[in-house]
Amino acid sequence: KSHNPWVGIQEVIRKGAGDSVVWMIAMIVVFVSISHCKATSPLSLVDLDHFYIDRRNLLFGIPNTWNVLSALLHAVAGVYGLRKVMVDSSPTDWENGIWTIGAICSIAQGVANAYYYLQPCDQRLIYRFAFGSVQRAALFALVIYRNVGEKLGAVVFLPLVLYGGVAVGYFEWNRNLRMYFILQTMYTTILPIITRGKNAVLPYPWLCVFGCHFGGLMLIRKDLDFYIRTAGRVSGATVGNALVALGVVSAFALVRRGSEGVDEPVPAHDPSEQGKVDEAKKNK
């Protein structure tokens, strides 16, 4: 089955833009989140959060070479997802569209990650957060679509993109990560509940996905300690970026497997035909 990505993306927009109740709830949630962020102390980054120990220039003078290259693995994960949707189309246009969006944003986030590691600073985080929020919204919507309900999965994507955009904009204007942190906490809390034991090859395979994600983030935070423990061979950020990319590949593979293998519809049984067969048997 051939797949036109643009048709799928149009289907995502059409289904996501039509439910006024969901949009009303999304606007209320955005308003409450902003009010909460203004009423609480800001969650800000300091200069030390942008310090990474491995600053070796090993390839064509690229600063922080290993961190930059490992960050690009996220783009490789996106290429894997994009190739899957082009080669093996899903049964519905919506799934193809949301899969395409998620894969493209994974590629863009990988490039944004590499751009950030060239010269880590708050300003360069904006692109990383923006593409990351859309990619996670796409993954979340896919999981909802396959495991909870197709209608809910179809309508939840665009409101999540709205919330993510507001959260990134709030960080840009106020240097406050709290709203973005709320969004990521929601994903990491709800997704394990939804996916627990669904489409399992290994027991609870999604725990492996989250293990890669959180393990990678922890290594990035412990960049210097890991560098010392490995005697300066490799830093925590380098290994952490690779683990996060592995988590993205695994998540896409699990969601993709949930949309494959759909049986063709079985023709409805015609009672009159069965009656004719029974009558023929009696006559014999």
Tab-separated table of C-alpha atoms in Angstrom, residues 59-282:
chain	number	residue	atom	x	y	z
A	59	LEU	CA	36.377	15.691	13.910
A	60	PHE	CA	37.004	18.626	11.551
A	61	GLY	CA	37.300	20.974	14.507
A	62	ILE	CA	33.714	20.383	15.688
A	63	PRO	CA	33.518	21.502	19.334
A	64	ASN	CA	32.206	18.936	21.830
A	65	THR	CA	32.477	16.330	19.089
A	66	TRP	CA	31.204	13.262	20.960
A	67	ASN	CA	28.224	15.086	22.442
A	68	VAL	CA	27.258	16.501	19.048
A	69	LEU	CA	27.528	13.139	17.281
A	70	SER	CA	25.616	11.281	19.998
A	71	ALA	CA	22.878	13.930	19.885
A	72	LEU	CA	22.442	13.257	16.167
A	73	LEU	CA	21.421	9.681	17.013
A	74	HIS	CA	18.000	11.129	17.822
A	75	ALA	CA	17.762	12.122	14.157
A	76	VAL	CA	18.702	8.558	13.181
A	77	ALA	CA	15.758	7.350	15.271
A	78	GLY	CA	13.511	9.692	13.299
A	79	VAL	CA	14.859	8.410	9.986
A	80	TYR	CA	14.045	4.871	11.135
A	81	GLY	CA	10.463	5.929	11.897
A	82	LEU	CA	10.064	7.788	8.612
A	83	ARG	CA	11.370	4.822	6.651
A	84	LYS	CA	8.902	2.519	8.395
A	85	VAL	CA	5.930	4.671	7.477
A	86	MET	CA	7.061	4.973	3.875
A	87	VAL	CA	7.671	1.242	3.427
A	88	ASP	CA	4.925	-0.230	5.624
A	89	SER	CA	1.859	2.001	5.648
A	90	SER	CA	-0.650	1.767	8.491
A	91	PRO	CA	-4.308	0.837	7.888
A	92	THR	CA	-5.546	4.423	8.369
A	93	ASP	CA	-4.463	7.786	6.978
A	94	TRP	CA	-4.518	9.273	10.493
A	95	GLU	CA	-1.950	6.782	11.773
A	96	ASN	CA	0.266	7.398	8.757
A	97	GLY	CA	-0.002	11.151	9.293
A	98	ILE	CA	0.733	11.158	13.012
A	99	TRP	CA	3.591	8.707	12.487
A	100	THR	CA	5.069	10.977	9.805
A	101	ILE	CA	4.817	14.042	12.073
A	102	GLY	CA	6.464	12.213	14.970
A	103	ALA	CA	9.299	10.902	12.794
A	104	ILE	CA	10.001	14.288	11.168
A	105	CYS	CA	10.044	16.002	14.569
A	106	SER	CA	12.448	13.343	15.878
A	107	ILE	CA	14.810	14.150	13.013
A	108	ALA	CA	14.465	17.879	13.691
A	109	GLN	CA	15.016	17.357	17.414
A	110	GLY	CA	18.200	15.408	16.711
A	111	VAL	CA	19.534	18.291	14.626
A	112	ALA	CA	18.436	20.769	17.331
A	113	ASN	CA	20.197	18.655	19.992
A	114	ALA	CA	23.419	18.704	17.991
A	115	TYR	CA	23.076	22.473	17.491
A	116	TYR	CA	22.655	22.889	21.248
A	117	TYR	CA	25.761	20.850	22.081
A	118	LEU	CA	27.893	22.937	19.740
A	119	GLN	CA	27.484	25.825	22.200
A	120	PRO	CA	25.176	24.919	25.106
A	121	CYS	CA	22.990	27.797	26.318
A	122	ASP	CA	19.371	28.667	27.121
A	123	GLN	CA	18.735	30.208	23.704
A	124	ARG	CA	19.596	26.994	21.876
A	125	LEU	CA	17.338	24.915	24.096
A	126	ILE	CA	14.234	26.503	22.541
A	127	TYR	CA	14.506	24.504	19.305
A	128	ARG	CA	15.213	21.317	21.210
A	129	PHE	CA	12.144	21.792	23.418
A	130	ALA	CA	9.883	22.850	20.542
A	131	PHE	CA	10.501	19.821	18.328
A	132	GLY	CA	10.625	17.515	21.341
A	133	SER	CA	7.196	18.614	22.556
A	134	VAL	CA	5.594	17.874	19.158
A	135	GLN	CA	7.362	14.505	18.883
A	136	ARG	CA	6.170	13.442	22.345
A	137	ALA	CA	2.639	14.651	21.600
A	138	ALA	CA	2.606	12.498	18.460
A	139	LEU	CA	3.860	9.450	20.359
A	140	PHE	CA	1.336	10.026	23.141
A	141	ALA	CA	-1.534	10.369	20.645
A	142	LEU	CA	-0.454	7.156	18.883
A	143	VAL	CA	-0.448	5.240	22.150
A	144	ILE	CA	-3.890	6.618	23.090
A	145	TYR	CA	-5.193	5.744	19.608
A	146	ARG	CA	-4.021	2.135	19.802
A	147	ASN	CA	-4.661	1.376	23.483
A	148	VAL	CA	-7.545	3.565	24.674
A	149	GLY	CA	-9.684	4.733	21.769
A	150	GLU	CA	-9.283	5.921	18.208
A	151	LYS	CA	-11.464	9.010	18.632
A	152	LEU	CA	-9.645	10.201	21.757
A	153	GLY	CA	-6.245	9.611	20.199
A	154	ALA	CA	-7.240	11.568	17.095
A	155	VAL	CA	-8.506	14.651	18.970
A	156	VAL	CA	-5.856	14.858	21.684
A	157	PHE	CA	-2.812	15.553	19.476
A	158	LEU	CA	-3.338	19.194	18.457
A	159	PRO	CA	-4.315	20.386	21.979
A	160	LEU	CA	-1.115	18.774	23.278
A	161	VAL	CA	0.871	20.596	20.597
A	162	LEU	CA	-0.826	23.840	21.698
A	163	TYR	CA	0.103	23.232	25.333
A	164	GLY	CA	3.679	22.339	24.365
A	165	GLY	CA	3.993	25.490	22.258
A	166	VAL	CA	2.752	27.665	25.116
A	167	ALA	CA	5.146	25.896	27.527
A	168	VAL	CA	8.125	26.517	25.224
A	169	GLY	CA	7.049	30.141	24.708
A	170	TYR	CA	6.697	30.601	28.471
A	171	PHE	CA	10.266	29.368	28.928
A	172	GLU	CA	11.482	31.740	26.206
A	173	TRP	CA	9.797	34.780	27.777
A	174	ASN	CA	10.328	34.011	31.475
A	175	ARG	CA	13.169	31.464	31.573
A	176	ASN	CA	10.820	29.313	33.672
A	177	LEU	CA	10.725	25.584	32.901
A	178	ARG	CA	7.868	24.752	35.251
A	179	MET	CA	5.120	24.608	32.596
A	180	TYR	CA	7.269	22.428	30.330
A	181	PHE	CA	8.079	20.256	33.345
A	182	ILE	CA	4.344	19.790	34.008
A	183	LEU	CA	3.863	18.536	30.437
A	184	GLN	CA	6.752	16.074	30.616
A	185	THR	CA	5.556	14.802	34.005
A	186	MET	CA	2.130	14.119	32.507
A	187	TYR	CA	3.646	12.078	29.675
A	188	THR	CA	5.932	10.066	31.924
A	189	THR	CA	3.136	9.386	34.424
A	190	ILE	CA	0.288	8.456	32.074
A	191	LEU	CA	2.159	6.542	29.363
A	192	PRO	CA	3.389	3.705	31.640
A	193	ILE	CA	-0.158	3.234	32.939
A	194	ILE	CA	-1.656	3.050	29.443
A	195	THR	CA	1.008	0.820	27.936
A	196	ARG	CA	1.487	-1.605	30.832
A	197	GLY	CA	1.451	-5.055	29.311
A	198	LYS	CA	-0.023	-3.928	25.964
A	199	ASN	CA	1.326	-5.596	22.792
A	200	ALA	CA	4.019	-7.216	24.922
A	201	VAL	CA	6.851	-9.296	23.515
A	202	LEU	CA	8.802	-8.971	26.758
A	203	PRO	CA	7.019	-8.453	30.083
A	204	TYR	CA	6.072	-4.773	30.151
A	205	PRO	CA	8.350	-3.763	27.246
A	206	TRP	CA	7.467	-0.106	27.718
A	207	LEU	CA	9.378	-0.171	30.988
A	208	CYS	CA	12.479	-0.786	28.844
A	209	VAL	CA	11.606	2.323	26.818
A	210	PHE	CA	11.221	4.477	29.906
A	211	GLY	CA	14.328	2.897	31.404
A	212	CYS	CA	16.353	4.038	28.389
A	213	HIS	CA	14.809	7.513	28.545
A	214	PHE	CA	15.271	8.156	32.258
A	215	GLY	CA	18.587	6.332	32.384
A	216	GLY	CA	19.849	8.533	29.565
A	217	LEU	CA	18.660	11.717	31.255
A	218	MET	CA	20.277	10.637	34.520
A	219	LEU	CA	23.605	9.999	32.773
A	220	ILE	CA	23.435	13.421	31.140
A	221	ARG	CA	22.897	14.969	34.577
A	222	LYS	CA	25.819	12.913	35.958
A	223	ASP	CA	28.048	13.840	33.031
A	224	LEU	CA	31.181	14.606	35.071
A	225	ASP	CA	30.849	11.617	37.447
A	226	PHE	CA	30.546	9.175	34.547
A	227	TYR	CA	33.527	10.794	32.794
A	228	ILE	CA	35.652	10.285	35.910
A	229	ARG	CA	34.488	6.687	36.379
A	230	THR	CA	35.459	5.834	32.794
A	231	ALA	CA	38.865	7.492	33.208
A	232	GLY	CA	38.029	10.204	30.696
A	233	ARG	CA	37.118	7.804	27.881
A	234	VAL	CA	33.497	8.853	27.503
A	235	SER	CA	31.170	11.296	29.243
A	236	GLY	CA	27.732	10.780	30.726
A	237	ALA	CA	26.174	13.110	28.146
A	238	THR	CA	27.479	11.021	25.238
A	239	VAL	CA	26.181	7.715	26.592
A	240	GLY	CA	22.981	9.371	27.829
A	241	ASN	CA	22.164	10.789	24.406
A	242	ALA	CA	22.639	7.341	22.869
A	243	LEU	CA	20.309	5.771	25.456
A	244	VAL	CA	17.596	8.369	24.883
A	245	ALA	CA	17.794	7.766	21.122
A	246	LEU	CA	17.488	4.017	21.736
A	247	GLY	CA	14.380	4.707	23.809
A	248	VAL	CA	12.844	6.692	20.940
A	249	VAL	CA	13.523	3.870	18.448
A	250	SER	CA	12.030	1.329	20.846
A	251	ALA	CA	8.937	3.438	21.472
A	252	PHE	CA	8.294	3.942	17.760
A	253	ALA	CA	8.822	0.227	17.132
A	254	LEU	CA	6.314	-0.743	19.827
A	255	VAL	CA	3.670	1.701	18.635
A	256	ARG	CA	4.298	0.692	15.042
A	257	ARG	CA	3.827	-2.970	15.884
A	258	GLY	CA	0.452	-2.094	17.395
A	259	SER	CA	-0.719	-0.731	14.033
A	260	GLU	CA	0.511	-3.651	11.941
A	261	GLY	CA	-1.042	-7.001	11.327
A	262	VAL	CA	-4.604	-5.739	11.117
A	263	ASP	CA	-6.765	-8.412	9.535
A	264	GLU	CA	-8.822	-7.729	6.476
A	265	PRO	CA	-12.533	-7.371	7.227
A	266	VAL	CA	-14.415	-10.672	7.015
A	267	PRO	CA	-17.446	-10.610	4.690
A	268	ALA	CA	-20.767	-10.664	6.538
A	269	HIS	CA	-22.423	-14.076	6.783
A	270	ASP	CA	-25.545	-14.452	4.679
A	271	PRO	CA	-28.111	-16.618	6.533
A	272	SER	CA	-30.024	-17.306	3.326
A	273	GLU	CA	-26.973	-18.928	1.759
A	274	GLN	CA	-26.525	-21.165	4.807
A	275	GLY	CA	-30.215	-22.099	4.583
A	276	LYS	CA	-29.753	-23.207	0.984
A	277	VAL	CA	-26.818	-25.407	1.999
A	278	ASP	CA	-28.828	-26.998	4.816
A	279	GLU	CA	-31.779	-27.656	2.497
A	280	ALA	CA	-29.499	-29.333	-0.043
A	281	LYS	CA	-28.118	-31.630	2.674
A	282	LYS	CA	-31.649	-32.684	3.708
